[in-house]
GROMACS .gro file of C-alpha atoms in nm:
model
  434
    1MET     CA    1   0.265  -2.131  -1.342
    2SER     CA    2   0.567  -2.285  -1.168
    3THR     CA    3   0.764  -1.972  -1.197
    4PHE     CA    4   0.466  -1.781  -1.059
    5ILE     CA    5   0.458  -1.990  -0.762
    6LYS     CA    6   0.831  -1.931  -0.712
    7ASP     CA    7   0.772  -1.565  -0.697
    8VAL     CA    8   0.474  -1.599  -0.471
    9THR     CA    9   0.674  -1.796  -0.237
   10SER     CA   10   0.963  -1.518  -0.253
   11VAL     CA   11   0.710  -1.235  -0.211
   12GLY     CA   12   0.534  -1.435   0.076
   13LEU     CA   13   0.855  -1.457   0.283
   14SER     CA   14   0.902  -1.088   0.240
   15LYS     CA   15   0.551  -1.011   0.345
   16VAL     CA   16   0.567  -1.234   0.642
   17LEU     CA   17   0.868  -1.043   0.774
   18MET     CA   18   0.707  -0.717   0.703
   19ILE     CA   19   0.390  -0.816   0.883
   20PHE     CA   20   0.583  -0.953   1.193
   21PHE     CA   21   0.805  -0.646   1.224
   22SER     CA   22   0.506  -0.390   1.164
   23LEU     CA   23   0.305  -0.588   1.411
   24VAL     CA   24   0.547  -0.577   1.681
   25THR     CA   25   0.615  -0.207   1.608
   26SER     CA   26   0.227  -0.152   1.639
   27ILE     CA   27   0.218  -0.323   1.980
   28ILE     CA   28   0.510  -0.114   2.113
   29THR     CA   29   0.335   0.220   2.020
   30ALA     CA   30   0.003   0.113   2.160
   31ARG     CA   31   0.154  -0.003   2.484
   32TYR     CA   32   0.394   0.286   2.543
   33ILE     CA   33   0.208   0.576   2.386
   34GLY     CA   34  -0.167   0.487   2.436
   35PRO     CA   35  -0.475   0.585   2.201
   36GLU     CA   36  -0.412   0.993   2.231
   37GLY     CA   37  -0.049   0.952   2.131
   38ASN     CA   38  -0.136   0.702   1.839
   39GLY     CA   39  -0.402   0.946   1.722
   40ILE     CA   40  -0.146   1.224   1.708
   41ILE     CA   41   0.086   1.019   1.512
   42ALA     CA   42  -0.203   0.930   1.276
   43SER     CA   43  -0.287   1.280   1.212
   44LEU     CA   44   0.065   1.369   1.154
   45VAL     CA   45   0.149   1.102   0.885
   46VAL     CA   46  -0.189   1.117   0.707
   47TYR     CA   47  -0.100   1.403   0.481
   48PRO     CA   48   0.250   1.286   0.384
   49SER     CA   49   0.131   0.941   0.305
   50LEU     CA   50  -0.163   1.062   0.120
   51PHE     CA   51   0.027   1.316  -0.075
   52MET     CA   52   0.288   1.048  -0.169
   53SER     CA   53   0.042   0.910  -0.418
   54ILE     CA   54   0.047   1.250  -0.601
   55GLY     CA   55   0.405   1.332  -0.531
   56SER     CA   56   0.524   1.006  -0.676
   57LEU     CA   57   0.350   1.088  -1.007
   58GLY     CA   58   0.295   0.716  -1.077
   59ILE     CA   59   0.677   0.684  -1.164
   60ARG     CA   60   0.701   0.352  -1.017
   61GLN     CA   61   0.401   0.225  -1.229
   62SER     CA   62   0.515   0.395  -1.557
   63THR     CA   63   0.888   0.279  -1.490
   64THR     CA   64   0.750  -0.074  -1.478
   65TYR     CA   65   0.537  -0.038  -1.792
   66PHE     CA   66   0.791   0.111  -2.016
   67LEU     CA   67   1.085  -0.110  -1.890
   68GLY     CA   68   0.863  -0.422  -1.903
   69LYS     CA   69   0.762  -0.331  -2.263
   70ASN     CA   70   1.130  -0.241  -2.360
   71ILE     CA   71   1.010   0.094  -2.466
   72PHE     CA   72   1.305   0.283  -2.323
   73THR     CA   73   1.646   0.134  -2.191
   74GLU     CA   74   1.724   0.101  -1.820
   75ASP     CA   75   1.981   0.359  -1.832
   76GLU     CA   76   1.740   0.619  -1.985
   77ILE     CA   77   1.483   0.551  -1.718
   78LYS     CA   78   1.736   0.575  -1.432
   79THR     CA   79   1.846   0.924  -1.545
   80THR     CA   80   1.484   1.040  -1.591
   81ILE     CA   81   1.370   0.929  -1.255
   82THR     CA   82   1.656   1.097  -1.076
   83GLN     CA   83   1.575   1.409  -1.247
   84ILE     CA   84   1.199   1.382  -1.156
   85TRP     CA   85   1.284   1.301  -0.798
   86THR     CA   86   1.480   1.616  -0.731
   87ILE     CA   87   1.197   1.844  -0.836
   88THR     CA   88   0.910   1.633  -0.688
   89SER     CA   89   1.089   1.608  -0.357
   90VAL     CA   90   1.095   1.984  -0.287
   91PHE     CA   91   0.735   2.030  -0.407
   92SER     CA   92   0.605   1.743  -0.197
   93ILE     CA   93   0.779   1.888   0.128
   94ILE     CA   94   0.628   2.221   0.056
   95ILE     CA   95   0.268   2.107  -0.004
   96CYS     CA   96   0.267   1.864   0.297
   97TYR     CA   97   0.391   2.137   0.525
   98LEU     CA   98   0.116   2.358   0.421
   99LEU     CA   99  -0.159   2.102   0.453
  100MET     CA  100  -0.030   2.004   0.794
  101SER     CA  101   0.007   2.350   0.916
  102PHE     CA  102  -0.349   2.450   0.811
  103PHE     CA  103  -0.549   2.147   0.840
  104SER     CA  104  -0.422   1.914   1.098
  105ASN     CA  105  -0.474   1.956   1.473
  106SER     CA  106  -0.130   1.841   1.525
  107GLY     CA  107   0.035   2.093   1.301
  108ALA     CA  108   0.120   2.338   1.568
  109ASP     CA  109   0.423   2.135   1.699
  110LEU     CA  110   0.681   2.228   1.442
  111THR     CA  111   0.920   1.961   1.560
  112LEU     CA  112   0.673   1.698   1.493
  113VAL     CA  113   0.601   1.839   1.151
  114PHE     CA  114   0.959   1.847   1.063
  115LEU     CA  115   1.008   1.489   1.168
  116ALA     CA  116   0.677   1.392   0.962
  117LEU     CA  117   0.824   1.570   0.662
  118LEU     CA  118   1.176   1.439   0.678
  119PRO     CA  119   1.115   1.078   0.519
  120ILE     CA  120   0.930   1.224   0.207
  121PRO     CA  121   1.227   1.258  -0.024
  122PHE     CA  122   1.365   0.918   0.079
  123SER     CA  123   1.035   0.752   0.041
  124LEU     CA  124   0.972   0.904  -0.311
  125PHE     CA  125   1.321   0.789  -0.421
  126ASN     CA  126   1.250   0.435  -0.301
  127THR     CA  127   0.899   0.439  -0.485
  128TYR     CA  128   1.061   0.559  -0.808
  129ASN     CA  129   1.325   0.305  -0.810
  130SER     CA  130   1.127  -0.006  -0.709
  131GLY     CA  131   0.965   0.024  -1.052
  132ILE     CA  132   1.313  -0.078  -1.214
  133PHE     CA  133   1.301  -0.420  -1.025
  134LEU     CA  134   0.925  -0.492  -1.124
  135GLY     CA  135   1.001  -0.380  -1.487
  136LYS     CA  136   1.270  -0.631  -1.520
  137ASN     CA  137   1.045  -0.891  -1.340
  138ASP     CA  138   1.321  -0.930  -1.073
  139ILE     CA  139   1.082  -1.012  -0.808
  140LYS     CA  140   1.356  -1.204  -0.616
  141THR     CA  141   1.584  -0.896  -0.574
  142PHE     CA  142   1.299  -0.673  -0.507
  143ASN     CA  143   1.188  -0.892  -0.206
  144LYS     CA  144   1.541  -0.936  -0.069
  145ILE     CA  145   1.547  -0.563   0.028
  146ASN     CA  146   1.177  -0.484   0.060
  147TRP     CA  147   1.146  -0.599   0.431
  148ILE     CA  148   1.433  -0.394   0.554
  149PRO     CA  149   1.257  -0.057   0.632
  150SER     CA  150   1.012  -0.245   0.851
  151LEU     CA  151   1.294  -0.406   1.049
  152ILE     CA  152   1.469  -0.058   1.086
  153LEU     CA  153   1.144   0.089   1.203
  154LEU     CA  154   1.104  -0.177   1.464
  155MET     CA  155   1.456  -0.127   1.599
  156GLY     CA  156   1.400   0.250   1.610
  157THR     CA  157   1.065   0.220   1.780
  158THR     CA  158   1.214  -0.011   2.029
  159LEU     CA  159   1.504   0.227   2.106
  160PHE     CA  160   1.334   0.546   2.117
  161VAL     CA  161   0.974   0.463   2.224
  162ALA     CA  162   1.036   0.141   2.461
  163LEU     CA  163   1.381   0.213   2.598
  164PHE     CA  164   1.432   0.603   2.588
  165LYS     CA  165   1.069   0.673   2.632
  166ILE     CA  166   1.047   0.958   2.414
  167GLY     CA  167   0.679   0.905   2.325
  168VAL     CA  168   0.537   1.062   2.013
  169HIS     CA  169   0.851   1.224   1.916
  170GLY     CA  170   1.041   0.892   1.934
  171ALA     CA  171   0.793   0.728   1.727
  172MET     CA  172   0.834   0.997   1.456
  173ILE     CA  173   1.207   0.990   1.470
  174ALA     CA  174   1.203   0.595   1.431
  175MET     CA  175   0.992   0.653   1.108
  176ILE     CA  176   1.293   0.818   0.927
  177GLY     CA  177   1.526   0.521   0.967
  178GLY     CA  178   1.339   0.277   0.737
  179PRO     CA  179   1.308   0.510   0.423
  180LEU     CA  180   1.666   0.640   0.475
  181SER     CA  181   1.811   0.289   0.489
  182MET     CA  182   1.642   0.185   0.173
  183PHE     CA  183   1.748   0.505  -0.012
  184ILE     CA  184   2.114   0.429   0.063
  185ILE     CA  185   2.067   0.053  -0.050
  186LEU     CA  186   1.880   0.151  -0.382
  187LEU     CA  187   2.138   0.430  -0.459
  188ILE     CA  188   2.417   0.183  -0.434
  189LYS     CA  189   2.237  -0.127  -0.567
  190ASN     CA  190   2.103   0.032  -0.889
  191LYS     CA  191   2.425   0.238  -0.932
  192LEU     CA  192   2.215   0.565  -0.953
  193LEU     CA  193   2.501   0.810  -0.857
  194SER     CA  194   2.619   0.810  -1.207
  195HIS     CA  195   2.262   0.888  -1.354
  196PHE     CA  196   2.231   1.212  -1.188
  197SER     CA  197   2.219   1.454  -1.480
  198ILE     CA  198   2.109   1.810  -1.563
  199LYS     CA  199   2.045   1.720  -1.934
  200TYR     CA  200   1.685   1.650  -1.960
  201LYS     CA  201   1.544   1.405  -2.220
  202TRP     CA  202   1.195   1.541  -2.264
  203ASN     CA  203   1.120   1.267  -2.529
  204ILE     CA  204   1.133   1.031  -2.227
  205ILE     CA  205   1.018   1.256  -1.935
  206LYS     CA  206   0.693   1.353  -2.105
  207PRO     CA  207   0.549   1.002  -2.184
  208MET     CA  208   0.672   0.887  -1.841
  209LEU     CA  209   0.492   1.170  -1.678
  210SER     CA  210   0.185   1.145  -1.892
  211LEU     CA  211   0.118   0.786  -1.809
  212GLY     CA  212   0.258   0.834  -1.453
  213ILE     CA  213   0.027   1.125  -1.378
  214THR     CA  214  -0.266   0.898  -1.468
  215TYR     CA  215  -0.152   0.648  -1.217
  216ALA     CA  216  -0.082   0.911  -0.962
  217PHE     CA  217  -0.433   1.056  -0.974
  218SER     CA  218  -0.580   0.716  -0.968
  219LEU     CA  219  -0.368   0.628  -0.662
  220PHE     CA  220  -0.462   0.965  -0.504
  221ILE     CA  221  -0.845   0.909  -0.535
  222ILE     CA  222  -0.782   0.542  -0.387
  223ASN     CA  223  -0.570   0.656  -0.103
  224LEU     CA  224  -0.800   0.948  -0.018
  225ASN     CA  225  -1.078   0.697   0.014
  226TYR     CA  226  -0.844   0.514   0.287
  227LYS     CA  227  -0.735   0.821   0.452
  228THR     CA  228  -1.080   1.035   0.442
  229ASN     CA  229  -1.153   0.866   0.781
  230LEU     CA  230  -0.850   0.987   0.945
  231ILE     CA  231  -0.860   1.336   0.805
  232LEU     CA  232  -1.230   1.400   0.933
  233LEU     CA  233  -1.168   1.208   1.273
  234ASP     CA  234  -0.881   1.463   1.306
  235LYS     CA  235  -1.116   1.757   1.224
  236LEU     CA  236  -1.438   1.648   1.384
  237SER     CA  237  -1.318   1.437   1.675
  238ASN     CA  238  -1.036   1.389   1.907
  239PRO     CA  239  -0.705   1.221   1.934
  240TYR     CA  240  -0.842   0.939   2.135
  241GLU     CA  241  -1.103   0.832   1.865
  242LEU     CA  242  -0.838   0.885   1.595
  243GLY     CA  243  -0.602   0.647   1.780
  244ILE     CA  244  -0.875   0.391   1.847
  245TYR     CA  245  -0.965   0.397   1.476
  246SER     CA  246  -0.616   0.365   1.343
  247LYS     CA  247  -0.527   0.062   1.559
  248GLY     CA  248  -0.853  -0.130   1.467
  249ALA     CA  249  -0.792  -0.042   1.091
  250SER     CA  250  -0.426  -0.153   1.116
  251ILE     CA  251  -0.523  -0.505   1.182
  252THR     CA  252  -0.743  -0.515   0.873
  253GLU     CA  253  -0.440  -0.400   0.688
  254TYR     CA  254  -0.274  -0.734   0.756
  255LEU     CA  255  -0.558  -0.900   0.579
  256TRP     CA  256  -0.480  -0.687   0.256
  257GLN     CA  257  -0.131  -0.833   0.257
  258ILE     CA  258  -0.284  -1.144   0.109
  259PRO     CA  259  -0.391  -0.962  -0.239
  260MET     CA  260  -0.070  -0.755  -0.201
  261LEU     CA  261   0.127  -1.079  -0.207
  262PHE     CA  262  -0.002  -1.137  -0.557
  263SER     CA  263  -0.039  -0.754  -0.665
  264THR     CA  264   0.341  -0.700  -0.712
  265ILE     CA  265   0.387  -1.004  -0.912
  266VAL     CA  266   0.072  -0.950  -1.098
  267PHE     CA  267   0.164  -0.591  -1.200
  268ALA     CA  268   0.515  -0.695  -1.293
  269ARG     CA  269   0.382  -0.987  -1.521
  270SER     CA  270   0.099  -0.803  -1.663
  271ALA     CA  271   0.335  -0.524  -1.786
  272THR     CA  272   0.539  -0.803  -1.962
  273SER     CA  273   0.261  -1.036  -2.069
  274LYS     CA  274   0.230  -1.107  -2.432
  275ASN     CA  275  -0.137  -1.257  -2.402
  276ASP     CA  276  -0.358  -1.021  -2.204
  277TYR     CA  277  -0.665  -1.239  -2.189
  278GLN     CA  278  -0.507  -1.540  -2.076
  279PHE     CA  279  -0.321  -1.352  -1.804
  280SER     CA  280  -0.659  -1.184  -1.679
  281LEU     CA  281  -0.794  -1.542  -1.639
  282LYS     CA  282  -0.500  -1.617  -1.420
  283VAL     CA  283  -0.578  -1.300  -1.212
  284ALA     CA  284  -0.932  -1.404  -1.177
  285HIS     CA  285  -0.782  -1.742  -1.051
  286LEU     CA  286  -0.575  -1.557  -0.794
  287LEU     CA  287  -0.884  -1.348  -0.690
  288ARG     CA  288  -1.086  -1.653  -0.595
  289ILE     CA  289  -0.790  -1.793  -0.392
  290SER     CA  290  -0.760  -1.446  -0.221
  291LEU     CA  291  -1.127  -1.441  -0.129
  292LEU     CA  292  -1.115  -1.776   0.024
  293ALA     CA  293  -0.816  -1.682   0.251
  294ILE     CA  294  -0.937  -1.346   0.349
  295GLY     CA  295  -1.288  -1.473   0.407
  296PHE     CA  296  -1.158  -1.736   0.636
  297LEU     CA  297  -0.931  -1.513   0.819
  298SER     CA  298  -1.210  -1.247   0.848
  299ILE     CA  299  -1.429  -1.498   1.024
  300LEU     CA  300  -1.154  -1.592   1.265
  301LEU     CA  301  -1.096  -1.216   1.337
  302LEU     CA  302  -1.454  -1.152   1.406
  303LEU     CA  303  -1.470  -1.434   1.639
  304LEU     CA  304  -1.146  -1.360   1.833
  305SER     CA  305  -1.140  -0.961   1.788
  306GLU     CA  306  -1.167  -0.905   2.150
  307ARG     CA  307  -0.902  -1.135   2.261
  308ILE     CA  308  -0.662  -1.015   1.967
  309ILE     CA  309  -0.712  -0.644   2.053
  310LEU     CA  310  -0.670  -0.669   2.419
  311LEU     CA  311  -0.370  -0.917   2.390
  312MET     CA  312  -0.190  -0.696   2.163
  313TYR     CA  313  -0.278  -0.345   2.250
  314GLY     CA  314  -0.428  -0.370   2.617
  315ILE     CA  315  -0.735  -0.262   2.776
  316LYS     CA  316  -0.684   0.106   2.666
  317PHE     CA  317  -0.786   0.018   2.308
  318LYS     CA  318  -1.090  -0.203   2.398
  319ASP     CA  319  -1.294   0.037   2.181
  320SER     CA  320  -1.069  -0.074   1.877
  321ILE     CA  321  -1.283  -0.398   1.883
  322THR     CA  322  -1.588  -0.268   1.737
  323VAL     CA  323  -1.384  -0.077   1.479
  324LEU     CA  324  -1.223  -0.384   1.362
  325ASN     CA  325  -1.546  -0.573   1.345
  326TYR     CA  326  -1.721  -0.304   1.141
  327LEU     CA  327  -1.438  -0.288   0.888
  328LEU     CA  328  -1.424  -0.649   0.828
  329PRO     CA  329  -1.703  -0.677   0.561
  330GLY     CA  330  -1.568  -0.396   0.365
  331VAL     CA  331  -1.222  -0.525   0.367
  332LEU     CA  332  -1.329  -0.852   0.233
  333ILE     CA  333  -1.546  -0.703  -0.072
  334LEU     CA  334  -1.250  -0.463  -0.157
  335THR     CA  335  -1.054  -0.751  -0.231
  336PHE     CA  336  -1.193  -0.747  -0.572
  337TYR     CA  337  -1.017  -0.431  -0.637
  338LYS     CA  338  -0.690  -0.505  -0.456
  339VAL     CA  339  -0.632  -0.815  -0.667
  340MET     CA  340  -0.770  -0.713  -1.015
  341ASN     CA  341  -0.648  -0.348  -1.033
  342MET     CA  342  -0.285  -0.448  -1.062
  343ASP     CA  343  -0.363  -0.641  -1.377
  344LEU     CA  344  -0.525  -0.329  -1.533
  345ALA     CA  345  -0.256  -0.114  -1.412
  346GLY     CA  346   0.002  -0.325  -1.562
  347LYS     CA  347  -0.184  -0.308  -1.884
  348GLY     CA  348  -0.154   0.075  -1.875
  349LYS     CA  349  -0.523   0.123  -1.774
  350PRO     CA  350  -0.509   0.266  -1.420
  351TRP     CA  351  -0.807   0.512  -1.502
  352VAL     CA  352  -1.056   0.233  -1.477
  353ALA     CA  353  -1.006   0.231  -1.098
  354MET     CA  354  -1.124   0.579  -1.080
  355TRP     CA  355  -1.468   0.503  -1.207
  356ALA     CA  356  -1.519   0.280  -0.903
  357MET     CA  357  -1.345   0.474  -0.650
  358ILE     CA  358  -1.481   0.850  -0.724
  359PRO     CA  359  -1.829   0.744  -0.635
  360SER     CA  360  -1.737   0.559  -0.334
  361LEU     CA  361  -1.509   0.849  -0.213
  362VAL     CA  362  -1.804   1.082  -0.240
  363ILE     CA  363  -2.033   0.836  -0.024
  364ASN     CA  364  -1.745   0.802   0.218
  365ILE     CA  365  -1.702   1.161   0.285
  366ILE     CA  366  -2.079   1.203   0.308
  367MET     CA  367  -2.118   0.915   0.558
  368ASN     CA  368  -1.820   1.042   0.770
  369LEU     CA  369  -1.960   1.383   0.817
  370LEU     CA  370  -2.282   1.232   0.923
  371LEU     CA  371  -2.163   0.951   1.152
  372ILE     CA  372  -1.831   1.088   1.302
  373PRO     CA  373  -1.994   1.367   1.514
  374CYS     CA  374  -2.229   1.126   1.700
  375MET     CA  375  -2.042   0.783   1.660
  376GLY     CA  376  -1.656   0.876   1.648
  377ALA     CA  377  -1.429   0.593   1.539
  378ASN     CA  378  -1.707   0.358   1.494
  379GLY     CA  379  -1.891   0.598   1.258
  380ALA     CA  380  -1.567   0.615   1.053
  381ALA     CA  381  -1.550   0.238   1.042
  382ILE     CA  382  -1.914   0.187   0.929
  383SER     CA  383  -1.851   0.460   0.664
  384SER     CA  384  -1.535   0.281   0.549
  385THR     CA  385  -1.712  -0.050   0.504
  386ILE     CA  386  -2.004   0.103   0.294
  387SER     CA  387  -1.752   0.285   0.064
  388TYR     CA  388  -1.516  -0.018   0.026
  389SER     CA  389  -1.823  -0.242  -0.060
  390ILE     CA  390  -1.941   0.000  -0.317
  391ALA     CA  391  -1.593   0.051  -0.472
  392GLY     CA  392  -1.521  -0.346  -0.475
  393LEU     CA  393  -1.850  -0.418  -0.644
  394LEU     CA  394  -1.815  -0.146  -0.902
  395PHE     CA  395  -1.459  -0.235  -0.977
  396LEU     CA  396  -1.559  -0.604  -1.028
  397PHE     CA  397  -1.823  -0.499  -1.274
  398LEU     CA  398  -1.575  -0.253  -1.468
  399TYR     CA  399  -1.300  -0.505  -1.476
  400SER     CA  400  -1.533  -0.768  -1.628
  401LYS     CA  401  -1.626  -0.527  -1.917
  402THR     CA  402  -1.261  -0.411  -1.963
  403VAL     CA  403  -1.099  -0.767  -2.004
  404ASN     CA  404  -1.414  -0.930  -2.158
  405ILE     CA  405  -1.469  -1.199  -1.894
  406SER     CA  406  -1.806  -1.226  -1.737
  407VAL     CA  407  -1.842  -1.169  -1.374
  408LEU     CA  408  -1.961  -1.527  -1.329
  409GLU     CA  409  -1.658  -1.675  -1.493
  410ILE     CA  410  -1.440  -1.454  -1.265
  411LEU     CA  411  -1.605  -1.566  -0.940
  412ALA     CA  412  -1.703  -1.920  -1.028
  413TYR     CA  413  -1.479  -2.168  -0.844
  414LYS     CA  414  -1.317  -2.436  -1.037
  415LYS     CA  415  -1.129  -2.773  -0.935
  416SER     CA  416  -0.818  -2.621  -1.095
  417ASP     CA  417  -0.810  -2.344  -0.815
  418LEU     CA  418  -0.698  -2.602  -0.568
  419ASP     CA  419  -0.395  -2.705  -0.794
  420PHE     CA  420  -0.239  -2.359  -0.732
  421LEU     CA  421  -0.279  -2.421  -0.347
  422LYS     CA  422  -0.146  -2.764  -0.367
  423SER     CA  423   0.163  -2.658  -0.580
  424PHE     CA  424   0.206  -2.353  -0.347
  425PHE     CA  425   0.223  -2.561  -0.024
  426LYS     CA  426   0.435  -2.815  -0.204
  427LYS     CA  427   0.672  -2.557  -0.305
  428ILE     CA  428   0.694  -2.424   0.054
  429GLY     CA  429   0.752  -2.780   0.190
  430LYS     CA  430   1.051  -2.813  -0.043
  431ASN     CA  431   1.191  -2.471   0.066
  432GLU     CA  432   1.179  -2.588   0.418
  433LYS     CA  433   1.361  -2.919   0.336
  434ILE     CA  434   1.616  -2.715   0.188
   0.00000   0.00000   0.00000
């Protein structure tokens, strides 16, 4: 457990930096662009971010799995992912362009569409290559560079939005810098230039794509559940409601950084674990800790939501207060999925999540179609909470059956749960002294 705590501490520092940088970026865009402008940005990035789950083909996850299990060598995997990347980049850009042109209300501005599409190949490359670090269980190196795009985004937003006052165009330009900087770093750090080759090894490509596509489809369904509200708000409402919803929802995403703090480590260690049952018990242990932390912070957010929204974003975003409050119960319950799914994904079983996400997605779409026309952003928030709650509870049941651990054993708090927290804070204290 001590090495796990070291990894958590390392990831924690990276997450704190990422949260801080993205939080300041969010405040700048809110203050300088307003609800309508933020709604336009949300409508522009929703399709590229959604399609990234399909375009990535689950290569990050399959890379982690095959490298972690020593099925293929690192050099073989590096060559394979560069070959897949060149094809998927072109394909992803074309599909996203068509989606934005025909389905988004902001697709008429070709300059904004171009700026939204430009980060796609760099983001795909970065996603593919991060699996190499996780497959080697090299959490420390992964987190040394993981926060850099958030910093670059903040710097770009400050320059183009706050100083030059270019508005939505400036915010979209700033979004290119983060993925581009990480692309250059990974290209050099992983020594990938020498691995570009036209000699395709189908005996490696096929199994990576076979497992990867399963991951990708699962991620697509999951992300579609998150993005459905934005897509339907874009079609059924207006930029103001979309901007109001996006800012309210963005705060809840910071709560999810707690399970995401564990998920990267859980996925990497699950892929290399020799005792799946014992590792799943540890994941249940982490779930209980995450529920305590998110539950406590959710109550704080509920009590202080008005002050937080107005302080950060200003009076123009006062309607985001109710959006945030409606989303909190669903965010808490979906923690079941956020923590435990990485265990199953690391075991090569990403399809289990689909059995929970597909029913909740259908309900999400129906609820949005019913509530958005009459309630706008609040209707989307209510739909999300209902959908997230169904997905979280279904996944808890499915995870229990898959790993042969009862729901009661997963959720029942034990005295040993406090040992992790004590060790974690003790480790932090030692780091501060150093």
